[in-house]
Coordinates of C-alpha atoms in Angstrom, one line a residue:
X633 CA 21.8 -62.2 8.6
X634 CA 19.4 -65.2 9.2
X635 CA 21.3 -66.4 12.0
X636 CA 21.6 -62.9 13.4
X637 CA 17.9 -62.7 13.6
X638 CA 17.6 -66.1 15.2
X639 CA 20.3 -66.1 17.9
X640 CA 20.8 -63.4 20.3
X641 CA 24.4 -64.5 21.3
X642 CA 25.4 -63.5 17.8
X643 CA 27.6 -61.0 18.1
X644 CA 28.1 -59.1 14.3
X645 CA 24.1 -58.2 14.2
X646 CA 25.1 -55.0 12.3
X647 CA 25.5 -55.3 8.7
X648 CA 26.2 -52.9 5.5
X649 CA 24.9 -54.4 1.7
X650 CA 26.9 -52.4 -0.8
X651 CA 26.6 -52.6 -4.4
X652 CA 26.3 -50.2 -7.5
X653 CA 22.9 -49.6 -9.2
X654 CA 20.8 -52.9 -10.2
X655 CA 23.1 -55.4 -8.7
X656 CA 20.3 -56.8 -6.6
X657 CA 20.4 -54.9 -3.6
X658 CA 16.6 -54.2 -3.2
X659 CA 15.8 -58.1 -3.9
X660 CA 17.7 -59.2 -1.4
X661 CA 16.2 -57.0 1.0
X662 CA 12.8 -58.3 0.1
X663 CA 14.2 -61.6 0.7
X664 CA 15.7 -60.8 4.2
X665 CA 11.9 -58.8 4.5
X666 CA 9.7 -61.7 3.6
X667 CA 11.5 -64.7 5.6
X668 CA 11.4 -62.7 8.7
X669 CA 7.7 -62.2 7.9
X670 CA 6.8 -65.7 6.9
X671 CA 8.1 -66.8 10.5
X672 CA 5.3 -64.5 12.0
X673 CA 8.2 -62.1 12.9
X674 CA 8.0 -58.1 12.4
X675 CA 10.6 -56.6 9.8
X676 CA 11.6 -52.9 9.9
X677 CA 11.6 -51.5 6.4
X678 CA 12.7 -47.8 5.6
X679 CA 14.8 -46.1 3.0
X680 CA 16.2 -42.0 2.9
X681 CA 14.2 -41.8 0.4
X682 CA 10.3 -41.6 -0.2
X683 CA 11.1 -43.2 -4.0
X684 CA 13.3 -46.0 -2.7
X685 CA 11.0 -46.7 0.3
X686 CA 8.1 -47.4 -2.5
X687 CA 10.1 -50.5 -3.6
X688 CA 10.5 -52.2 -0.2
X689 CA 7.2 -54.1 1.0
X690 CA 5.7 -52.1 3.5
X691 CA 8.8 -49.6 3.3
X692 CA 8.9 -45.4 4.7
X693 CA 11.2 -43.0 5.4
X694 CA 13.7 -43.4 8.2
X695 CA 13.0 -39.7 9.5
X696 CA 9.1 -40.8 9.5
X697 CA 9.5 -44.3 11.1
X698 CA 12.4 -43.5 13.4
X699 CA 11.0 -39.6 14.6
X700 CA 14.6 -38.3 13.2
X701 CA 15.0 -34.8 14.0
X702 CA 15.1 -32.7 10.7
X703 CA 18.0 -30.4 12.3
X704 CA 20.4 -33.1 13.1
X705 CA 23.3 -32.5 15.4
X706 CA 26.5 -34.8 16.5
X707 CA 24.6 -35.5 20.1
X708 CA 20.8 -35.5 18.6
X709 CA 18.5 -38.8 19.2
X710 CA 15.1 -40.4 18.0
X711 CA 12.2 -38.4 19.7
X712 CA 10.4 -41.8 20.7
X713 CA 9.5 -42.1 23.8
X714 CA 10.0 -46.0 25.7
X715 CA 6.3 -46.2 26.4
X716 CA 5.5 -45.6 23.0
X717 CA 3.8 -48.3 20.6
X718 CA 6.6 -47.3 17.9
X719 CA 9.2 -48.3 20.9
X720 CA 7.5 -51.2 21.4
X721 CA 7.2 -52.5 17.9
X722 CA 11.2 -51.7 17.7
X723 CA 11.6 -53.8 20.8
X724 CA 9.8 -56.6 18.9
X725 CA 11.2 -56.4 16.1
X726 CA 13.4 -59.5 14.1
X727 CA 15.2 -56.8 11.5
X728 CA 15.3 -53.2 10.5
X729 CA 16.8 -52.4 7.0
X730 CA 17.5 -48.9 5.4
X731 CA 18.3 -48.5 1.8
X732 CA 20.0 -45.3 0.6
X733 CA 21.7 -45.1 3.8
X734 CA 24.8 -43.5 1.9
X735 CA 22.1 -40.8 1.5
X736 CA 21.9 -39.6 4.8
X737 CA 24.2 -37.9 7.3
X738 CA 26.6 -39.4 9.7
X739 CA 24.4 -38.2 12.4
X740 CA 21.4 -39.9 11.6
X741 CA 22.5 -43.0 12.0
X742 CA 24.5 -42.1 15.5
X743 CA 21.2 -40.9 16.6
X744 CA 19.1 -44.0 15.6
X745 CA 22.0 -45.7 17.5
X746 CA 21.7 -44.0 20.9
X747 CA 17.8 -44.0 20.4
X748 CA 17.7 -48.1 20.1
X749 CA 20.4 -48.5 23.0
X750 CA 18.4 -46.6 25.0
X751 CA 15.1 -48.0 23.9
X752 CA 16.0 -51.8 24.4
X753 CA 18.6 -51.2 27.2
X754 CA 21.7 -52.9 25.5
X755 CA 24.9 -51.1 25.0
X756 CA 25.4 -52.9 21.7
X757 CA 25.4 -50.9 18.3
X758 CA 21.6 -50.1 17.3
X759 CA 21.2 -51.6 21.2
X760 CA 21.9 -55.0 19.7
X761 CA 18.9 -55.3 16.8
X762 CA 19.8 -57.2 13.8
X763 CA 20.0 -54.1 10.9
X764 CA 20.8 -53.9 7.6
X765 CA 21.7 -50.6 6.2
X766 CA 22.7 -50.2 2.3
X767 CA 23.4 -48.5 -0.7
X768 CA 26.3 -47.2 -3.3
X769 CA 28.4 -44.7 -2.1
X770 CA 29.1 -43.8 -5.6
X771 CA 25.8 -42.0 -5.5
X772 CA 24.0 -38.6 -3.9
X773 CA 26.4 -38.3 -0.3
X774 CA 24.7 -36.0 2.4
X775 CA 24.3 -32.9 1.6
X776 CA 25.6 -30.2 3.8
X777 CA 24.7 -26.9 2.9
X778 CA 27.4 -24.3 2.0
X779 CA 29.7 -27.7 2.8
X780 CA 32.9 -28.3 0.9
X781 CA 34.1 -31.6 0.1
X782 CA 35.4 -31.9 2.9
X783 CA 32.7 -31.2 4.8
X784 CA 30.4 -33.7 3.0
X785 CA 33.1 -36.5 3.1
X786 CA 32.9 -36.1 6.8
X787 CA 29.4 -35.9 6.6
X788 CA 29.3 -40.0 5.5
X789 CA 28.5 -43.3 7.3
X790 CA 31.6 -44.1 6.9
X791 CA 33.3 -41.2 8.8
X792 CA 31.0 -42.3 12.1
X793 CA 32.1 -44.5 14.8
X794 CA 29.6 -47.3 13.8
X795 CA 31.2 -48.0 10.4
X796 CA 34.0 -50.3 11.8
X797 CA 31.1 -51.9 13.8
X798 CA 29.3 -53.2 10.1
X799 CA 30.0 -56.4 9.0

């Protein structure tokens, strides 16, 4: 992840931390958080939670810091505009992790996705920013109201395009 942050020919600058409860997840985000800032550089930190986002150094909510829709669909995006400080402080940022990301819904993250291509102009996944998204999937899924399991399994990171494009 280091070298993701430092190189911009690195290719794999997508990454997924997995792990049950208390294995360390949120320590080494702090680490990944604090070396970025030490080098002067911004670091992006948000969880799906307001809970989890207290434990990560200057953490929120993705739906706050990201202007997520609250009625997602399969083509929604970000509702930052590319003037916009907040696009701008994407732009320059090193790293952006996301804890909880099992959490959320499929279509969150597919939104974030088209919302940094199109902010920084790079047809890469999350428009080629280094990211770190997290969590146990043995915890809450997305919830999907009057959803079967079916539904809610298809609801999951890992049912979107972008999971084969984590390291």
């Amino acid at each position: 992840v280091r070298n993701a942050m430092d190189d911009a020919s690195i290719q794999h600058k997508a990454f997924f931390l997995e792990g049950v409860a208390g294995t360390g997840k949120t320590f080494i985000y702090g680490l990944l958080l604090d070396y970025a800032r030490s080098e002067g550089r911004i670091a992006l930190a948000v969880a799906s939670s307001g809970i989890a986002a207290l434990l990560l150094e200057g953490g929120t909510t993705g739906h706050s810091r990201f202007k997520v829709p609250i009625n997602i669909a399969a083509d929604s995006t970000c509702t930052i505009s590319k003037q916009s400080d907040l696009a701008q402080t994407i732009r320059d940022a090193a790293i952006i992790i996301w804890d909880e990301a099992p959490m959320m819904h499929r279509f969150i993250f597919e939104a974030l996705d088209r919302t940094l291509q199109d902010i920084m102009g790079v047809h890469k996944p999350f428009g080629g920013k280094t990211i770190v998204l997290g969590g146990d999937f043995r915890q809450t899924l997305p919830i999907v109201p009057r959803g079967n399991q079916a539904a809610i399994t298809n609801a999951t990171l890992k049912r979107s395009h972008l999971w084969n494009k984590l390291t």
